CSV table of N, CA and C in Angstrom, one decimal:
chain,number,residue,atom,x,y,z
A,1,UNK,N,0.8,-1.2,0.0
A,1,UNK,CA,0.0,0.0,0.0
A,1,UNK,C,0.9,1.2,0.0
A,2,UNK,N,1.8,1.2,0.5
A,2,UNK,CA,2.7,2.0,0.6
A,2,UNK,C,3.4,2.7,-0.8
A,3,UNK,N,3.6,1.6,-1.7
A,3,UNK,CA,4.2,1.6,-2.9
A,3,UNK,C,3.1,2.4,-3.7
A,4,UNK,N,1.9,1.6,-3.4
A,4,UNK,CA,0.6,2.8,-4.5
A,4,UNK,C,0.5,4.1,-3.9
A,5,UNK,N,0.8,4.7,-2.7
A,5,UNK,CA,0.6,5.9,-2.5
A,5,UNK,C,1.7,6.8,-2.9
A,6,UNK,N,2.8,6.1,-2.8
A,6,UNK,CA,4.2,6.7,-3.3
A,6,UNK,C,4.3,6.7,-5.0
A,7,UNK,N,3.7,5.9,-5.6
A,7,UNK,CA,3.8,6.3,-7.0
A,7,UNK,C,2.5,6.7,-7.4
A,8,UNK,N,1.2,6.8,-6.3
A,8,UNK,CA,-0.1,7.1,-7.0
A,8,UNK,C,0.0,8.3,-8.2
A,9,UNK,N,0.7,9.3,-7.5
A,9,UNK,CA,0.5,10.8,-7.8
A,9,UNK,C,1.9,10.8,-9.2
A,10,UNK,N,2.6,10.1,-9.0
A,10,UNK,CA,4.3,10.5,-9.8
A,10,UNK,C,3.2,9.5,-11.0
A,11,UNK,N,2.9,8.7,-10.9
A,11,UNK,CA,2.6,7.9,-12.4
A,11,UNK,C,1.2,8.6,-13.0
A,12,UNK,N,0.6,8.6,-12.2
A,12,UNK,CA,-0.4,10.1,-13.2
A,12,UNK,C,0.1,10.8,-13.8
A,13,UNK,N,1.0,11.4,-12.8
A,13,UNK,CA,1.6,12.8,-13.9
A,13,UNK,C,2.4,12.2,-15.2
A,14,UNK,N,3.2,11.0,-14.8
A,14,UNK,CA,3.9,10.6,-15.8
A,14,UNK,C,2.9,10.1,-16.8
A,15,UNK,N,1.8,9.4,-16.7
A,15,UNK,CA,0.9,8.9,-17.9
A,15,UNK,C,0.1,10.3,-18.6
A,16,UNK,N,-0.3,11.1,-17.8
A,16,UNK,CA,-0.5,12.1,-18.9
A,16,UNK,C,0.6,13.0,-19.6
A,17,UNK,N,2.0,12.2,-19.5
A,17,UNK,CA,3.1,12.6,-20.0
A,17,UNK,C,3.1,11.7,-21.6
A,18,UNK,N,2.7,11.1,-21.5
A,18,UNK,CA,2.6,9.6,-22.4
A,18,UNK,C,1.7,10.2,-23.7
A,19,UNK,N,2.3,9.7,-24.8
A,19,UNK,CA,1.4,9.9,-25.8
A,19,UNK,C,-0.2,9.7,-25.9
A,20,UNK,N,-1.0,10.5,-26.2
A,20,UNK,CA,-2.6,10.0,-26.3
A,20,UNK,C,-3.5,10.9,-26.2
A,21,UNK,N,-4.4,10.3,-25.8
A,21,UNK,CA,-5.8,11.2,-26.0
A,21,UNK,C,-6.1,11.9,-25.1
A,22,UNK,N,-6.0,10.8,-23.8
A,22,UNK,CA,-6.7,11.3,-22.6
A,22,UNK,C,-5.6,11.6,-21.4
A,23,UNK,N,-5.2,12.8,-21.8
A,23,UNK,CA,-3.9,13.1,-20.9
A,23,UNK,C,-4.3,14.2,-19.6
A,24,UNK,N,-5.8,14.7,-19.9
A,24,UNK,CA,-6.5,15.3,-18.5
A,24,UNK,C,-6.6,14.3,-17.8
A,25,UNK,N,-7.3,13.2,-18.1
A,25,UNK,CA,-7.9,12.2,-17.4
A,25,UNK,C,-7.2,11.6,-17.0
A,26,UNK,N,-5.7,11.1,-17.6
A,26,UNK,CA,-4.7,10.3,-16.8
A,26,UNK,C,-4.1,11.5,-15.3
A,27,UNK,N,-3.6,12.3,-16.1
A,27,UNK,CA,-3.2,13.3,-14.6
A,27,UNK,C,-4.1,13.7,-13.8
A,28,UNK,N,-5.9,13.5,-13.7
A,28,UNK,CA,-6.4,13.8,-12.9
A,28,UNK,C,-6.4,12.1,-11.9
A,29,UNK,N,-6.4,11.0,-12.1
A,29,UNK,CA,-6.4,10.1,-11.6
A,29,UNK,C,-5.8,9.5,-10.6
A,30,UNK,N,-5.0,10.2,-10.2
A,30,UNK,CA,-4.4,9.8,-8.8
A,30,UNK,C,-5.0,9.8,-7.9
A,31,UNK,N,-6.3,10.4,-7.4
A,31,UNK,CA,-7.1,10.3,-6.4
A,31,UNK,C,-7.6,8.9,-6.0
A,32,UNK,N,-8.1,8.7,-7.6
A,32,UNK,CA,-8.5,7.2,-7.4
A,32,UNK,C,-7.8,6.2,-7.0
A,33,UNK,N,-6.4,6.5,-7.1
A,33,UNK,CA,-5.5,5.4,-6.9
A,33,UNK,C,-5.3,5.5,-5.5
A,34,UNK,N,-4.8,6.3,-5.2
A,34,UNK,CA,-4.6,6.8,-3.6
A,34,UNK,C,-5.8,7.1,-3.2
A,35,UNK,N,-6.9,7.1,-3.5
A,35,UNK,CA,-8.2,6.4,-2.6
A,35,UNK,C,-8.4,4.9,-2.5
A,36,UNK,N,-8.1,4.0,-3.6
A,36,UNK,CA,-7.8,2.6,-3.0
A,36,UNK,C,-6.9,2.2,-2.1
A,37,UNK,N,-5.5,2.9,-1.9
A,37,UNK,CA,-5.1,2.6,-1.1
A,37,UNK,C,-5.0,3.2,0.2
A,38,UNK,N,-6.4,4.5,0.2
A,38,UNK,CA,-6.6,4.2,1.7
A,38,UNK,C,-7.8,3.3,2.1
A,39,UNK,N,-8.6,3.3,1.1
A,39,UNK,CA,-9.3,2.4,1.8
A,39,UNK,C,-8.6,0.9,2.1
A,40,UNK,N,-7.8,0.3,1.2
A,40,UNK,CA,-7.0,-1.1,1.5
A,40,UNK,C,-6.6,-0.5,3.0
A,41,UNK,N,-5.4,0.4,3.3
A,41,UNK,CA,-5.3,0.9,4.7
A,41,UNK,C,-6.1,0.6,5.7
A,42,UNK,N,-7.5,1.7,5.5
A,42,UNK,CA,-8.0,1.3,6.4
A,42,UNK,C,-9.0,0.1,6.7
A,43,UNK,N,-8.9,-0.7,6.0
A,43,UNK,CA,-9.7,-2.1,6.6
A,43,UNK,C,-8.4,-3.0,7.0
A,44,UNK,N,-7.2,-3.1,6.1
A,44,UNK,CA,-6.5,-4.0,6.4
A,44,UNK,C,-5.7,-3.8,7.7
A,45,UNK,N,-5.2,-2.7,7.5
A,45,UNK,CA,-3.8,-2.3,9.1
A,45,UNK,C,-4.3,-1.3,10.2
A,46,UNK,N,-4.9,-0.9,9.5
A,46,UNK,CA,-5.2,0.4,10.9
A,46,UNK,C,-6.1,-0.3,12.3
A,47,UNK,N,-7.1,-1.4,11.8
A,47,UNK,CA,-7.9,-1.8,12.6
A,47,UNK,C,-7.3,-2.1,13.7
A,48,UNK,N,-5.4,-3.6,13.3
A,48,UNK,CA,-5.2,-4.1,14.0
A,48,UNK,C,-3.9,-3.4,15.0
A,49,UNK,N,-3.3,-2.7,14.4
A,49,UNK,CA,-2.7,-1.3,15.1
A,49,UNK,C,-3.1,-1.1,16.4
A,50,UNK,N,-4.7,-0.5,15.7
A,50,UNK,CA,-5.0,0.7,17.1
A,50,UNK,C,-5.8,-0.8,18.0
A,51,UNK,N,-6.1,-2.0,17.7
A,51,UNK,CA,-5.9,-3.1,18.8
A,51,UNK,C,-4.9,-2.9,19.7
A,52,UNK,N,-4.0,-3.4,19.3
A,52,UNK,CA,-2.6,-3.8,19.5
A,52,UNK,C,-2.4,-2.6,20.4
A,53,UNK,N,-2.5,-1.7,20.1
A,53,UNK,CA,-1.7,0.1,21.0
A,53,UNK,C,-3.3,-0.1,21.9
A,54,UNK,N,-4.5,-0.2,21.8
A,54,UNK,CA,-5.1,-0.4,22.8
A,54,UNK,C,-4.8,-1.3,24.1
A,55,UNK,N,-4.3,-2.6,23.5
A,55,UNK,CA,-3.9,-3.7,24.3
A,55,UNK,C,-2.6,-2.7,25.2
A,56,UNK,N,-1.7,-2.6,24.6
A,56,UNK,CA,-0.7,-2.3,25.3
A,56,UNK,C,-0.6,-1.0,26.3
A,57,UNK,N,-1.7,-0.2,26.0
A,57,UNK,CA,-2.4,1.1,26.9
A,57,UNK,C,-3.0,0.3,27.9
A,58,UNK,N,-3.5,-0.4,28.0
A,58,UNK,CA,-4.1,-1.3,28.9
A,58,UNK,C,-3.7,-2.2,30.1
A,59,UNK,N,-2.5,-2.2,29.2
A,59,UNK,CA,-1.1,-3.1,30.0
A,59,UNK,C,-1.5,-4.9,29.9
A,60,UNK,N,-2.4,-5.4,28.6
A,60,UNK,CA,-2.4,-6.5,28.4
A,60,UNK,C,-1.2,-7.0,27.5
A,61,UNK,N,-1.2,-6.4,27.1
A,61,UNK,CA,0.3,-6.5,26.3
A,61,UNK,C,1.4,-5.6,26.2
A,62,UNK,N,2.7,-6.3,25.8
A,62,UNK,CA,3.9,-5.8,26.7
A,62,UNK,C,4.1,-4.6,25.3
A,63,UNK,N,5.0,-3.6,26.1
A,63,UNK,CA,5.5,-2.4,25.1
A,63,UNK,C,6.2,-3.0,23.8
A,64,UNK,N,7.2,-4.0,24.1
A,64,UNK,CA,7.8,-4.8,23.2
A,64,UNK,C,6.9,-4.8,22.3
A,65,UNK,N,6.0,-5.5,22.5
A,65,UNK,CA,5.2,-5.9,21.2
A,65,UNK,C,4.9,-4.8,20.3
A,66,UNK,N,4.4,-4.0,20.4
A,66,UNK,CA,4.1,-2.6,20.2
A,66,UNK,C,5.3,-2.3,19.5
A,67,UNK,N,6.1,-2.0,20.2
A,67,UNK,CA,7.7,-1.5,19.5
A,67,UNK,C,7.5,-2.2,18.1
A,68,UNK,N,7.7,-3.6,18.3
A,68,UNK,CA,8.0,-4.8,16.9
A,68,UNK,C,7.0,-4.5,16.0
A,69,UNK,N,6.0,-3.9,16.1
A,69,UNK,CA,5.0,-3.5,15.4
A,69,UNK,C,5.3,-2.5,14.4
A,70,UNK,N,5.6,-1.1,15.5
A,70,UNK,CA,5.5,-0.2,14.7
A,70,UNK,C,7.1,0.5,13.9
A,71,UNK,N,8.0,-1.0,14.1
A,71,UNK,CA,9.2,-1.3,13.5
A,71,UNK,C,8.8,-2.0,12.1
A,72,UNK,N,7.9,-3.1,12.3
A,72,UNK,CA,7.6,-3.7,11.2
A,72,UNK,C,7.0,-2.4,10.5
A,73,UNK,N,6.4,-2.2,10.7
A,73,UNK,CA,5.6,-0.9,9.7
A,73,UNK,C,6.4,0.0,9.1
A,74,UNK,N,7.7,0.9,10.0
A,74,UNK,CA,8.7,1.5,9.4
A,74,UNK,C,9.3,0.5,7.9
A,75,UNK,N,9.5,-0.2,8.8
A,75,UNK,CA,10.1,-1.2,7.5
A,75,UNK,C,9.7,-1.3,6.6
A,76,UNK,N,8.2,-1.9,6.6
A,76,UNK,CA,7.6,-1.9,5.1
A,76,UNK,C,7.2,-0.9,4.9
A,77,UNK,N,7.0,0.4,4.9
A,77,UNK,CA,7.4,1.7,4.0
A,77,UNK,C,8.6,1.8,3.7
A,78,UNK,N,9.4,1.5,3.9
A,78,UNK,CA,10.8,1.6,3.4
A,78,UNK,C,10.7,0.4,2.1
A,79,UNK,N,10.4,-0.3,2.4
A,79,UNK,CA,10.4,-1.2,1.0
A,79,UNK,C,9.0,-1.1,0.3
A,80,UNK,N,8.2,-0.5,0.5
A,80,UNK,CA,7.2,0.0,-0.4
A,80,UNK,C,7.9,1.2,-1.1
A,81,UNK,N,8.6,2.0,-0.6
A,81,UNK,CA,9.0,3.4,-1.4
A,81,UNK,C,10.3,2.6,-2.6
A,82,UNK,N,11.0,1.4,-2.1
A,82,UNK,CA,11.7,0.9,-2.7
A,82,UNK,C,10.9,0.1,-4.1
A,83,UNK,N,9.6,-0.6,-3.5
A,83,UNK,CA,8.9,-1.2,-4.5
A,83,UNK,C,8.3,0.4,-5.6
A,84,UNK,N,7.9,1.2,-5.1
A,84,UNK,CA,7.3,2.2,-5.6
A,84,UNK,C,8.9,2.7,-6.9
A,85,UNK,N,9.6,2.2,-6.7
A,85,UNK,CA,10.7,2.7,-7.8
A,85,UNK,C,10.5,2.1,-9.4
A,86,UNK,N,10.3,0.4,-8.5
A,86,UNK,CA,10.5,-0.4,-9.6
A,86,UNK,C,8.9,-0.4,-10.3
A,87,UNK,N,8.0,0.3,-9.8
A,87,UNK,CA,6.5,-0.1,-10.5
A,87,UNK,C,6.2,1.6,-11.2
A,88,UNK,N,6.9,2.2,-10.9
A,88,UNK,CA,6.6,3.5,-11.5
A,88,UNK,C,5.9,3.4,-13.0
A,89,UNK,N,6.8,3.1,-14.0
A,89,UNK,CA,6.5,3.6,-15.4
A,89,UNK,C,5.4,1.9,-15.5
A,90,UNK,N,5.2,0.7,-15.0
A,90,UNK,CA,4.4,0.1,-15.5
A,90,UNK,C,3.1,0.6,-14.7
A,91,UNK,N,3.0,1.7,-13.8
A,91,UNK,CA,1.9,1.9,-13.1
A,91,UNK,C,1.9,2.7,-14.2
A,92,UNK,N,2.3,3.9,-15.1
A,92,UNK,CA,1.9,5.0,-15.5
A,92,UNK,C,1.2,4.4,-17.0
A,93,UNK,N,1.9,3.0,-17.3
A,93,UNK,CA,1.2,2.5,-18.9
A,93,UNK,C,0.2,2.0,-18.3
A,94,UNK,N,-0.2,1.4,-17.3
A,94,UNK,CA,-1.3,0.8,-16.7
A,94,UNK,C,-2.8,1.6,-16.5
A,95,UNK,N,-2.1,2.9,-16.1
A,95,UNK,CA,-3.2,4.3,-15.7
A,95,UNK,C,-3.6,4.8,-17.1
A,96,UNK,N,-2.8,4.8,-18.2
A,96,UNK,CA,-2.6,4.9,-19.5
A,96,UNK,C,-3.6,4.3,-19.8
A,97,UNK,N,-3.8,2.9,-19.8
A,97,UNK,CA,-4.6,1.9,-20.5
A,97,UNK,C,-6.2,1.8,-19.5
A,98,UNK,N,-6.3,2.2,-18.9
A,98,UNK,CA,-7.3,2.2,-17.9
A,98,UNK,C,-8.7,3.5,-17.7
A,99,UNK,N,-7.2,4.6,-18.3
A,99,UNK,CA,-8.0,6.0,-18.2
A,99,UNK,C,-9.6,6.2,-19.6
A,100,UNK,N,-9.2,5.7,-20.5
A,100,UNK,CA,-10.6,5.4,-21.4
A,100,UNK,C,-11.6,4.9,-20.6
A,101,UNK,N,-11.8,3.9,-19.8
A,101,UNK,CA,-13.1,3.3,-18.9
A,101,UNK,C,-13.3,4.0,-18.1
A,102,UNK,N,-13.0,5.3,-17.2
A,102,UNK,CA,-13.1,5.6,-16.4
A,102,UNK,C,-14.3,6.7,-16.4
């Protein structure tokens, strides 16, 4: 999710960079994209987060855990921004090919 929010906005602009017809339409589409991935966000990670930081406010579960959590999460934005390198220009032919149905 991380990777679609980091290239939502850069491959629009790049696709209405792209030869064609519909080059409003590709550059205005980033919202869409970065609206799926907040909603993916928020049903998938957020729910179990603010569990987890509830538990640990609670003192049912240990700080540790918590920590490893919100370590794992650093992490995978760090390799989402890294994924987001390599999906750039096939997200912007993708947004390309898409932007007629929309």
């Amino acid at each position: 999710m991380t990777a679609i929010y980091t290239v939502g906005v850069l491959a629009a602009l790049y696709a209405a960079f792209l030869p064609g017809h519909y080059n409003i339409g590709a550059s205005q589409s980033s919202g869409l994209i970065n609206g799926m991935a907040t909603i993916l966000l928020t049903i998938l990670i957020d729910p179990q987060v603010a569990l987890l930081t509830d538990k640990a406010l609670s003192k049912k579960a240990k700080l540790s855990s918590i920590n490893k959590v919100f370590g794992a999460l650093m992490f995978s934005r760090f390799c989402g921004t890294l994924l987001a390198q390599v999906i750039l220009i096939p997200a912007a032919y993708w947004i390309k090919t898409i932007v007629p149905y929309l």
